[in-house]
Amino acid sequence: MMDVTTHIPELEDALYCREVMQLHAGKSELQNDRELLKKAHGLGIMATLPSVAEAKRVTSSASDSTESTSREQTFSTISEASTSHLTPHSSIYGGLGPNFSSVDSNINKPMCKALNFAPYEKYLSQINTVHEEPRFRKQTLMVESSGQSIFSFCRACGGVWDVATGCPNVCNGEEGLAKKRREEEEQATVEKAMREAEQQKCKERSALHPIMMALETSQKQEKQRFLDFRLSAEASMRTRHTAEEVALTKRLAEEKDQLSRKHSEETTQLDDRQISEELELRQSLEQAEKSIRVRIKHMEAYCDGLGQSPNGSALPPRVVTEQNLRDLGNQYNLRDDMERQNQSKINMMRDRQGKRMEGLLEKHAADLRTHAEGQGKAKDELVDRHKQEEIQFNSIFDERQCRTSAKWTLAIEVLCKELQEQDGLKYAEIDPPSWPAKVIPKEESPNDAI
């Protein structure tokens, strides 16, 4: 099983075991497979099932994993040492025929959980290689005597060849060999046909047995539950994906509205501050203009009273100096140039305000670009996550389908073995239910559509 990087609620093992396998609460698929393997091993069937949750087994039962690993290493060492030089006279053979009683007795014992049967399969394959009968090989037609031998043999029957009379058995030579080969081929064809007929008879016997029919019906029902569960889980996942996309779109729209409101508030606040600054500047300039006009008024009054005694004859006459007249002229110049200077100050302030507003608008544009990039990234991440979930969904269900097929095949083999021991007849394995190439949803009825 692939590493689960994302939690997908539709792939919960507990829900799958309850809805599809119809196991009682607390029983996992792994426990169910172990029970089936235990029954198979008790009947002498060497079989394995795909791993259900390797990582979970390692973490949840560390002691069992350690014991299993040490046992496999020990058996592998013994097996390699005993089969490194296999001959017909090796110790694993007793007398003229093989004696596997000790090995079979250990094999047929119920195996501990998390035990790997790869070493046993390797061991049996090596034994089968040793016992494999040599195939018929075409003999060399021309048998020549070598310098080290004084005999020659007939190429057809193998008799000692006489130079004068020829073959002592008076065999037919090539015709005899061809006839013998034809007879062997015909015999092999007949035996093959008999085996096929016997196999077909055993299959028919298995298919018509009530217990086998009940098992086949149960497996077909489990297959339909599996397909319905997969369709339901896929529909649920797609609905969840659609809801997540809608929620993301709504959240991004709200964030954009909040950013727009924030920008509008900042623009309004800056505009208000700039208007207030201009009003304050104009008030300040008006006050300065009033001050100059008052000053000119007093200076004119002072200069107009030239040679007169202020407020009475007792005081000396007023003296207006040239400096007083120059000061009055400067005030006139300030008054005349005040409007231009005031307008220049206002224009300078407006330029600064325009630059501040331009900087604020550039900042707002950068914020919008950053927000748009963030929105695009969030959408891409959601799409990628949904694609990854779909890949993970299909992968896990494909693995479950393979495990289910292997379990069905082993269950049929176990039942055939049990029936054979019970009835004394031979039973052949029937084919387990096949899976459709593509899961097609059921058509909705009008009531369901409403």
CSV table of C-alpha atoms in Angstrom, one decimal:
chain,number,residue,atom,x,y,z
A,1,MET,CA,0.0,0.0,0.0
A,2,MET,CA,1.3,3.4,-0.8
A,3,ASP,CA,2.2,5.9,1.9
A,4,VAL,CA,-0.8,7.9,2.9
A,5,THR,CA,0.2,11.5,2.7
A,6,THR,CA,-3.3,13.0,2.9
A,7,HIS,CA,-6.1,11.9,5.1
A,8,ILE,CA,-9.0,11.0,2.9
A,9,PRO,CA,-12.2,10.2,4.9
A,10,GLU,CA,-13.6,8.0,2.1
A,11,LEU,CA,-10.7,5.6,2.5
A,12,GLU,CA,-11.2,4.7,6.1
A,13,ASP,CA,-10.4,1.0,6.7
A,14,ALA,CA,-13.0,0.6,9.4
A,15,LEU,CA,-15.7,1.8,7.0
A,16,TYR,CA,-14.5,-0.5,4.3
A,17,CYS,CA,-14.4,-3.5,6.5
A,18,ARG,CA,-17.9,-2.8,7.8
A,19,GLU,CA,-19.6,-2.0,4.6
A,20,VAL,CA,-17.8,-4.3,2.1
A,21,MET,CA,-16.4,-7.2,4.1
A,22,GLN,CA,-19.2,-7.0,6.7
A,23,LEU,CA,-16.8,-7.7,9.5
A,24,HIS,CA,-17.9,-7.1,13.1
A,25,ALA,CA,-16.6,-4.0,14.9
A,26,GLY,CA,-13.0,-4.3,15.9
A,27,LYS,CA,-12.0,-6.9,13.4
A,28,SER,CA,-9.7,-5.7,10.6
A,29,GLU,CA,-9.0,-7.0,7.1
A,30,LEU,CA,-5.5,-8.2,8.3
A,31,GLN,CA,-7.1,-10.4,11.0
A,32,ASN,CA,-9.5,-11.9,8.6
A,33,ASP,CA,-6.7,-12.7,6.1
A,34,ARG,CA,-4.7,-14.3,8.9
A,35,GLU,CA,-7.6,-16.6,9.8
A,36,LEU,CA,-7.9,-17.7,6.2
A,37,LEU,CA,-4.2,-18.3,5.9
A,38,LYS,CA,-4.2,-20.3,9.2
A,39,LYS,CA,-7.0,-22.5,7.8
A,40,ALA,CA,-5.1,-23.0,4.5
A,41,HIS,CA,-1.9,-23.9,6.2
A,42,GLY,CA,-3.8,-26.4,8.4
A,43,LEU,CA,-4.9,-28.1,5.2
A,44,GLY,CA,-1.4,-28.3,3.8
A,45,ILE,CA,-1.9,-25.4,1.3
A,46,MET,CA,1.1,-23.3,0.9
A,47,ALA,CA,-0.2,-19.8,0.0
A,48,THR,CA,0.3,-16.2,0.8
A,49,LEU,CA,-1.9,-13.1,0.7
A,50,PRO,CA,-0.9,-9.6,-0.2
A,51,SER,CA,0.2,-7.5,2.7
A,52,VAL,CA,-2.6,-5.5,4.2
A,53,ALA,CA,-0.9,-2.8,6.3
A,54,GLU,CA,2.8,-3.5,6.6
A,55,ALA,CA,3.7,-0.2,8.3
A,56,LYS,CA,0.9,-0.7,10.8
A,57,ARG,CA,2.0,-4.2,11.6
A,58,VAL,CA,5.6,-3.0,12.2
A,59,THR,CA,4.6,-0.2,14.5
A,60,SER,CA,1.8,-2.0,16.4
A,61,SER,CA,3.5,-5.3,16.9
A,62,ALA,CA,7.2,-4.7,17.0
A,63,SER,CA,7.8,-7.9,19.0
A,64,ASP,CA,6.0,-10.1,16.4
A,65,SER,CA,8.0,-8.5,13.6
A,66,THR,CA,11.3,-9.1,15.4
A,67,GLU,CA,10.4,-12.7,16.1
A,68,SER,CA,9.3,-13.2,12.5
A,69,THR,CA,12.5,-11.7,11.1
A,70,SER,CA,14.8,-13.8,13.2
A,71,ARG,CA,12.9,-17.0,12.3
A,72,GLU,CA,13.0,-16.2,8.6
A,73,GLN,CA,16.8,-15.6,8.8
A,74,THR,CA,17.4,-18.9,10.6
A,75,PHE,CA,15.3,-20.9,8.2
A,76,SER,CA,16.9,-19.2,5.2
A,77,THR,CA,20.3,-20.0,6.5
A,78,ILE,CA,19.4,-23.7,7.0
A,79,SER,CA,17.7,-23.9,3.7
A,80,GLU,CA,20.5,-22.4,1.8
A,81,ALA,CA,23.0,-24.6,3.5
A,82,SER,CA,21.0,-27.8,2.9
A,83,THR,CA,20.2,-27.0,-0.8
A,84,SER,CA,23.5,-25.6,-1.9
A,85,HIS,CA,24.6,-29.0,-3.3
A,86,LEU,CA,21.4,-30.9,-4.0
A,87,THR,CA,21.8,-34.4,-5.4
A,88,PRO,CA,19.6,-37.5,-5.5
A,89,HIS,CA,21.6,-38.7,-2.5
A,90,SER,CA,21.3,-35.6,-0.4
A,91,SER,CA,20.1,-35.8,3.2
A,92,ILE,CA,16.7,-34.5,2.3
A,93,TYR,CA,16.0,-37.7,0.3
A,94,GLY,CA,15.3,-40.8,2.3
A,95,GLY,CA,16.3,-44.0,0.5
A,96,LEU,CA,15.0,-44.3,-3.0
A,97,GLY,CA,12.3,-41.7,-2.7
A,98,PRO,CA,11.9,-38.3,-1.1
A,99,ASN,CA,10.9,-38.1,2.5
A,100,PHE,CA,9.3,-34.7,3.3
A,101,SER,CA,7.4,-35.8,6.4
A,102,SER,CA,9.4,-33.7,8.8
A,103,VAL,CA,9.3,-30.7,6.5
A,104,ASP,CA,5.5,-31.1,5.8
A,105,SER,CA,4.8,-31.4,9.5
A,106,ASN,CA,6.4,-28.1,10.1
A,107,ILE,CA,4.8,-26.5,7.1
A,108,ASN,CA,1.3,-27.7,8.0
A,109,LYS,CA,1.5,-26.2,11.4
A,110,PRO,CA,-0.6,-23.0,11.9
A,111,MET,CA,1.8,-20.2,11.2
A,112,CYS,CA,2.4,-17.3,13.5
A,113,LYS,CA,1.1,-14.0,12.3
A,114,ALA,CA,3.3,-11.8,10.1
A,115,LEU,CA,5.2,-14.9,8.9
A,116,ASN,CA,6.6,-14.7,5.4
A,117,PHE,CA,6.5,-17.9,3.2
A,118,ALA,CA,9.0,-16.8,0.6
A,119,PRO,CA,11.7,-19.2,2.0
A,120,TYR,CA,9.3,-22.2,1.8
A,121,GLU,CA,8.4,-21.4,-1.8
A,122,LYS,CA,12.1,-21.2,-2.6
A,123,TYR,CA,12.7,-24.5,-0.9
A,124,LEU,CA,9.9,-26.2,-2.8
A,125,SER,CA,11.0,-24.8,-6.1
A,126,GLN,CA,14.5,-26.2,-5.5
A,127,ILE,CA,13.0,-29.7,-4.7
A,128,ASN,CA,10.8,-29.6,-7.8
A,129,THR,CA,13.9,-28.8,-9.9
A,130,VAL,CA,15.7,-31.8,-8.5
A,131,HIS,CA,12.8,-34.2,-9.1
A,132,GLU,CA,12.0,-32.8,-12.6
A,133,GLU,CA,12.1,-35.7,-15.1
A,134,PRO,CA,14.5,-35.3,-18.0
A,135,ARG,CA,12.9,-34.5,-21.2
A,136,PHE,CA,13.2,-36.8,-24.2
A,137,ARG,CA,16.2,-35.8,-26.2
A,138,LYS,CA,16.9,-36.8,-29.7
A,139,GLN,CA,19.8,-39.2,-29.9
A,140,THR,CA,22.6,-38.6,-32.3
A,141,LEU,CA,21.9,-40.7,-35.4
A,142,MET,CA,25.6,-41.3,-36.1
A,143,VAL,CA,27.3,-43.1,-33.2
A,144,GLU,CA,31.0,-43.3,-33.9
A,145,SER,CA,33.5,-45.3,-31.9
A,146,SER,CA,36.2,-43.3,-30.3
A,147,GLY,CA,39.8,-44.2,-30.0
A,148,GLN,CA,39.3,-45.0,-26.4
A,149,SER,CA,36.5,-47.6,-27.0
A,150,ILE,CA,36.5,-50.8,-28.9
A,151,PHE,CA,32.6,-51.0,-29.2
A,152,SER,CA,30.1,-49.3,-31.5
A,153,PHE,CA,26.4,-49.1,-30.7
A,154,CYS,CA,23.3,-49.1,-32.8
A,155,ARG,CA,21.9,-45.6,-33.1
A,156,ALA,CA,18.3,-46.9,-33.0
A,157,CYS,CA,18.1,-49.6,-30.3
A,158,GLY,CA,21.5,-49.1,-28.6
A,159,GLY,CA,22.7,-52.7,-29.2
A,160,VAL,CA,26.4,-53.5,-29.6
A,161,TRP,CA,27.1,-53.0,-33.3
A,162,ASP,CA,28.7,-55.9,-35.2
A,163,VAL,CA,30.8,-54.8,-38.1
A,164,ALA,CA,30.0,-57.9,-40.1
A,165,THR,CA,26.3,-58.5,-39.4
A,166,GLY,CA,25.2,-55.0,-38.2
A,167,CYS,CA,22.7,-54.6,-35.5
A,168,PRO,CA,22.2,-57.8,-33.4
A,169,ASN,CA,18.6,-56.9,-32.7
A,170,VAL,CA,17.7,-56.4,-36.4
A,171,CYS,CA,15.9,-53.1,-35.5
A,172,ASN,CA,14.2,-50.9,-38.0
A,173,GLY,CA,16.6,-48.0,-37.6
A,174,GLU,CA,15.1,-44.5,-38.4
A,175,GLU,CA,11.6,-45.9,-39.0
A,176,GLY,CA,11.6,-47.5,-35.5
A,177,LEU,CA,12.7,-44.2,-33.9
A,178,ALA,CA,10.0,-42.3,-35.8
A,179,LYS,CA,7.4,-44.8,-34.8
A,180,LYS,CA,8.4,-44.7,-31.2
A,181,ARG,CA,8.2,-40.9,-31.2
A,182,ARG,CA,4.8,-41.0,-32.7
A,183,GLU,CA,3.6,-43.5,-30.2
A,184,GLU,CA,4.9,-41.3,-27.4
A,185,GLU,CA,3.3,-38.2,-28.8
A,186,GLU,CA,0.0,-40.0,-29.2
A,187,GLN,CA,0.2,-41.4,-25.6
A,188,ALA,CA,1.0,-37.9,-24.3
A,189,THR,CA,-2.0,-36.5,-26.3
A,190,VAL,CA,-4.3,-39.1,-24.8
A,191,GLU,CA,-3.0,-38.5,-21.3
A,192,LYS,CA,-3.4,-34.8,-21.7
A,193,ALA,CA,-7.0,-35.3,-22.9
A,194,MET,CA,-7.7,-37.6,-20.0
A,195,ARG,CA,-6.3,-35.0,-17.6
A,196,GLU,CA,-8.3,-32.2,-19.2
A,197,ALA,CA,-11.5,-34.4,-19.0
A,198,GLU,CA,-10.8,-35.2,-15.4
A,199,GLN,CA,-10.1,-31.6,-14.6
A,200,GLN,CA,-13.4,-30.5,-16.4
A,201,LYS,CA,-15.3,-33.2,-14.4
A,202,CYS,CA,-13.8,-31.9,-11.2
A,203,LYS,CA,-14.7,-28.4,-12.1
A,204,GLU,CA,-18.3,-29.4,-12.8
A,205,ARG,CA,-18.4,-31.3,-9.6
A,206,SER,CA,-17.2,-28.2,-7.7
A,207,ALA,CA,-19.5,-25.8,-9.5
A,208,LEU,CA,-22.5,-28.0,-8.7
A,209,HIS,CA,-21.7,-28.5,-5.0
A,210,PRO,CA,-24.1,-26.5,-2.8
A,211,ILE,CA,-21.4,-25.3,-0.5
A,212,MET,CA,-19.3,-24.1,-3.4
A,213,MET,CA,-22.3,-22.4,-5.0
A,214,ALA,CA,-23.0,-20.6,-1.7
A,215,LEU,CA,-19.4,-19.4,-1.6
A,216,GLU,CA,-19.6,-18.2,-5.2
A,217,THR,CA,-22.8,-16.3,-4.4
A,218,SER,CA,-21.2,-14.8,-1.3
A,219,GLN,CA,-18.2,-13.6,-3.4
A,220,LYS,CA,-20.4,-12.1,-6.0
A,221,GLN,CA,-22.4,-10.2,-3.4
A,222,GLU,CA,-19.1,-9.0,-1.9
A,223,LYS,CA,-18.0,-7.9,-5.3
A,224,GLN,CA,-21.2,-5.9,-5.8
A,225,ARG,CA,-20.8,-4.3,-2.4
A,226,PHE,CA,-17.2,-3.4,-3.3
A,227,LEU,CA,-18.3,-1.8,-6.5
A,228,ASP,CA,-21.1,0.1,-4.9
A,229,PHE,CA,-18.9,1.2,-2.0
A,230,ARG,CA,-16.3,2.5,-4.5
A,231,LEU,CA,-18.8,4.4,-6.5
A,232,SER,CA,-20.3,5.9,-3.3
A,233,ALA,CA,-16.9,6.8,-2.0
A,234,GLU,CA,-15.9,8.4,-5.3
A,235,ALA,CA,-19.1,10.4,-5.4
A,236,SER,CA,-18.5,11.6,-1.8
A,237,MET,CA,-15.0,12.6,-2.6
A,238,ARG,CA,-16.0,14.6,-5.7
A,239,THR,CA,-18.8,16.3,-3.7
A,240,ARG,CA,-16.2,17.2,-1.0
A,241,HIS,CA,-13.9,18.5,-3.7
A,242,THR,CA,-16.6,20.7,-5.1
A,243,ALA,CA,-17.5,22.0,-1.7
A,244,GLU,CA,-13.8,22.8,-1.0
A,245,GLU,CA,-13.5,24.7,-4.3
A,246,VAL,CA,-16.7,26.7,-3.6
A,247,ALA,CA,-15.4,27.5,-0.1
A,248,LEU,CA,-12.0,28.6,-1.5
A,249,THR,CA,-13.6,30.8,-4.1
A,250,LYS,CA,-15.8,32.4,-1.5
A,251,ARG,CA,-12.9,33.0,0.9
A,252,LEU,CA,-10.8,34.5,-1.8
A,253,ALA,CA,-13.6,36.8,-2.9
A,254,GLU,CA,-14.1,37.9,0.7
A,255,GLU,CA,-10.3,38.6,1.1
A,256,LYS,CA,-10.4,40.6,-2.1
A,257,ASP,CA,-13.3,42.7,-0.9
A,258,GLN,CA,-11.6,43.3,2.4
A,259,LEU,CA,-8.5,44.4,0.6
A,260,SER,CA,-10.5,46.7,-1.7
A,261,ARG,CA,-12.2,48.3,1.4
A,262,LYS,CA,-8.9,48.7,3.0
A,263,HIS,CA,-7.4,50.4,0.0
A,264,SER,CA,-10.5,52.7,-0.3
A,265,GLU,CA,-10.2,53.7,3.4
A,266,GLU,CA,-6.5,54.4,3.0
A,267,THR,CA,-7.1,56.6,-0.1
A,268,THR,CA,-10.0,58.5,1.6
A,269,GLN,CA,-7.9,59.1,4.7
A,270,LEU,CA,-4.9,60.4,2.7
A,271,ASP,CA,-7.2,62.6,0.6
A,272,ASP,CA,-8.8,64.0,3.8
A,273,ARG,CA,-5.3,64.7,5.3
A,274,GLN,CA,-4.2,66.5,2.2
A,275,ILE,CA,-7.3,68.7,2.1
A,276,SER,CA,-6.8,69.5,5.7
A,277,GLU,CA,-3.1,70.4,5.1
A,278,GLU,CA,-4.1,72.7,2.2
A,279,LEU,CA,-6.7,74.4,4.3
A,280,GLU,CA,-4.2,74.9,7.1
A,281,LEU,CA,-1.6,76.3,4.6
A,282,ARG,CA,-4.2,78.7,3.2
A,283,GLN,CA,-5.1,79.9,6.6
A,284,SER,CA,-1.5,80.4,7.5
A,285,LEU,CA,-0.9,82.4,4.3
A,286,GLU,CA,-4.0,84.5,4.9
A,287,GLN,CA,-2.8,85.3,8.4
A,288,ALA,CA,0.6,86.3,7.1
A,289,GLU,CA,-1.1,88.5,4.5
A,290,LYS,CA,-3.2,90.2,7.2
A,291,SER,CA,-0.1,90.8,9.3
A,292,ILE,CA,1.7,92.5,6.4
A,293,ARG,CA,-1.3,94.7,5.7
A,294,VAL,CA,-1.5,95.8,9.3
A,295,ARG,CA,2.2,96.5,9.4
A,296,ILE,CA,1.9,98.6,6.2
A,297,LYS,CA,-1.0,100.5,7.7
A,298,HIS,CA,0.9,101.5,10.8
A,299,MET,CA,4.1,102.3,8.9
A,300,GLU,CA,2.1,104.5,6.5
A,301,ALA,CA,0.5,106.3,9.4
A,302,TYR,CA,3.9,106.9,11.0
A,303,CYS,CA,5.5,108.2,7.8
A,304,ASP,CA,2.5,110.4,6.9
A,305,GLY,CA,2.9,112.4,10.2
A,306,LEU,CA,6.3,113.8,9.1
A,307,GLY,CA,7.2,117.0,11.2
A,308,GLN,CA,4.1,116.8,13.3
A,309,SER,CA,4.1,116.4,17.1
A,310,PRO,CA,2.3,113.2,18.1
A,311,ASN,CA,-0.6,113.6,20.5
A,312,GLY,CA,0.3,117.0,21.8
A,313,SER,CA,2.7,119.8,21.4
A,314,ALA,CA,4.8,118.9,24.4
A,315,LEU,CA,6.5,116.0,22.5
A,316,PRO,CA,9.2,116.6,20.0
A,317,PRO,CA,8.3,116.4,16.3
A,318,ARG,CA,8.3,112.9,14.7
A,319,VAL,CA,11.4,112.1,12.7
A,320,VAL,CA,11.0,109.8,9.6
A,321,THR,CA,14.3,108.4,8.5
A,322,GLU,CA,15.3,106.9,5.2
A,323,GLN,CA,15.4,103.5,6.8
A,324,ASN,CA,11.8,103.9,7.7
A,325,LEU,CA,10.9,104.6,4.1
A,326,ARG,CA,12.9,101.7,2.9
A,327,ASP,CA,11.2,99.4,5.3
A,328,LEU,CA,7.8,100.6,4.1
A,329,GLY,CA,8.9,100.0,0.5
A,330,ASN,CA,9.9,96.4,1.4
A,331,GLN,CA,6.5,95.8,3.0
A,332,TYR,CA,4.9,97.1,-0.3
A,333,ASN,CA,7.0,94.6,-2.2
A,334,LEU,CA,6.0,91.7,0.1
A,335,ARG,CA,2.4,92.7,-0.3
A,336,ASP,CA,2.6,92.8,-4.0
A,337,ASP,CA,4.5,89.5,-4.3
A,338,MET,CA,2.5,87.7,-1.6
A,339,GLU,CA,-0.2,86.2,-4.0
A,340,ARG,CA,2.5,84.7,-6.2
A,341,GLN,CA,4.4,83.2,-3.3
A,342,ASN,CA,1.3,81.9,-1.7
A,343,GLN,CA,0.2,80.2,-4.9
A,344,SER,CA,3.7,78.7,-5.3
A,345,LYS,CA,3.6,77.3,-1.8
A,346,ILE,CA,0.2,75.8,-2.5
A,347,ASN,CA,1.5,74.2,-5.8
A,348,MET,CA,4.5,72.7,-4.0
A,349,MET,CA,2.3,71.2,-1.3
A,350,ARG,CA,0.0,69.8,-4.0
A,351,ASP,CA,3.0,68.2,-5.8
A,352,ARG,CA,4.1,66.5,-2.6
A,353,GLN,CA,0.5,65.3,-2.0
A,354,GLY,CA,0.3,64.0,-5.5
A,355,LYS,CA,3.5,62.0,-5.1
A,356,ARG,CA,2.2,60.6,-1.8
A,357,MET,CA,-1.1,59.6,-3.5
A,358,GLU,CA,0.8,58.1,-6.4
A,359,GLY,CA,2.9,56.0,-4.0
A,360,LEU,CA,-0.2,54.9,-2.2
A,361,LEU,CA,-1.8,53.8,-5.4
A,362,GLU,CA,1.3,51.9,-6.5
A,363,LYS,CA,1.3,50.2,-3.1
A,364,HIS,CA,-2.3,49.2,-3.7
A,365,ALA,CA,-1.6,47.9,-7.1
A,366,ALA,CA,1.3,45.8,-5.7
A,367,ASP,CA,-1.0,44.5,-3.0
A,368,LEU,CA,-3.6,43.5,-5.6
A,369,ARG,CA,-0.9,41.7,-7.6
A,370,THR,CA,0.4,39.9,-4.6
A,371,HIS,CA,-3.2,38.9,-3.6
A,372,ALA,CA,-3.9,37.7,-7.1
A,373,GLU,CA,-0.7,35.6,-7.1
A,374,GLY,CA,-1.7,34.2,-3.7
A,375,GLN,CA,-5.2,33.3,-5.1
A,376,GLY,CA,-3.7,31.5,-8.1
A,377,LYS,CA,-1.3,29.6,-5.9
A,378,ALA,CA,-4.1,28.6,-3.5
A,379,LYS,CA,-6.2,27.4,-6.4
A,380,ASP,CA,-3.3,25.5,-7.9
A,381,GLU,CA,-2.5,23.8,-4.6
A,382,LEU,CA,-6.2,22.8,-4.2
A,383,VAL,CA,-6.3,21.4,-7.7
A,384,ASP,CA,-3.0,19.5,-7.1
A,385,ARG,CA,-4.2,18.1,-3.8
A,386,HIS,CA,-7.5,17.0,-5.4
A,387,LYS,CA,-5.5,15.2,-8.2
A,388,GLN,CA,-3.2,13.6,-5.6
A,389,GLU,CA,-6.3,12.4,-3.6
A,390,GLU,CA,-7.8,10.9,-6.8
A,391,ILE,CA,-4.6,9.1,-7.6
A,392,GLN,CA,-4.3,7.8,-4.0
A,393,PHE,CA,-8.0,6.9,-4.1
A,394,ASN,CA,-7.7,4.8,-7.2
A,395,SER,CA,-4.4,3.2,-6.1
A,396,ILE,CA,-5.8,2.1,-2.7
A,397,PHE,CA,-9.0,0.7,-4.2
A,398,ASP,CA,-7.0,-1.1,-6.9
A,399,GLU,CA,-4.9,-2.7,-4.1
A,400,ARG,CA,-8.0,-3.6,-2.2
A,401,GLN,CA,-9.4,-5.2,-5.4
A,402,CYS,CA,-6.2,-7.3,-5.9
A,403,ARG,CA,-6.3,-8.4,-2.2
A,404,THR,CA,-9.9,-9.4,-2.5
A,405,SER,CA,-9.2,-11.5,-5.7
A,406,ALA,CA,-6.4,-13.2,-3.9
A,407,LYS,CA,-8.6,-13.9,-0.9
A,408,TRP,CA,-11.3,-15.3,-3.1
A,409,THR,CA,-8.9,-17.6,-4.9
A,410,LEU,CA,-7.5,-18.9,-1.6
A,411,ALA,CA,-11.0,-19.4,-0.1
A,412,ILE,CA,-12.0,-21.5,-3.2
A,413,GLU,CA,-8.8,-23.6,-2.9
A,414,VAL,CA,-9.4,-24.1,0.8
A,415,LEU,CA,-13.0,-25.2,0.2
A,416,CYS,CA,-11.9,-27.7,-2.5
A,417,LYS,CA,-9.5,-29.2,-0.1
A,418,GLU,CA,-12.1,-29.5,2.7
A,419,LEU,CA,-14.6,-31.1,0.3
A,420,GLN,CA,-12.0,-33.5,-1.0
A,421,GLU,CA,-11.2,-34.6,2.6
A,422,GLN,CA,-14.8,-34.8,3.4
A,423,ASP,CA,-16.2,-36.7,0.3
A,424,GLY,CA,-13.0,-38.4,-0.9
A,425,LEU,CA,-13.6,-37.0,-4.4
A,426,LYS,CA,-11.5,-34.6,-6.3
A,427,TYR,CA,-12.6,-31.0,-6.6
A,428,ALA,CA,-11.1,-28.5,-9.0
A,429,GLU,CA,-10.9,-24.8,-8.3
A,430,ILE,CA,-13.5,-22.6,-10.1
A,431,ASP,CA,-12.8,-19.1,-11.3
A,432,PRO,CA,-13.5,-16.4,-8.8
A,433,PRO,CA,-15.7,-13.5,-9.8
A,434,SER,CA,-14.1,-11.2,-12.4
A,435,TRP,CA,-14.0,-7.4,-12.1
A,436,PRO,CA,-15.4,-5.1,-14.8
A,437,ALA,CA,-12.9,-3.0,-16.8
A,438,LYS,CA,-14.7,0.2,-15.7
A,439,VAL,CA,-17.1,0.8,-12.9
A,440,ILE,CA,-20.3,2.1,-14.3
A,441,PRO,CA,-22.7,3.9,-11.9
A,442,LYS,CA,-26.2,2.6,-11.6
A,443,GLU,CA,-28.9,4.5,-13.4
A,444,GLU,CA,-31.0,6.6,-11.2
A,445,SER,CA,-34.7,5.8,-11.1
A,446,PRO,CA,-37.2,8.7,-11.5
A,447,ASN,CA,-38.0,8.6,-7.8
A,448,ASP,CA,-34.3,8.9,-6.9
A,449,ALA,CA,-33.8,11.8,-9.3
A,450,ILE,CA,-36.8,13.6,-7.7
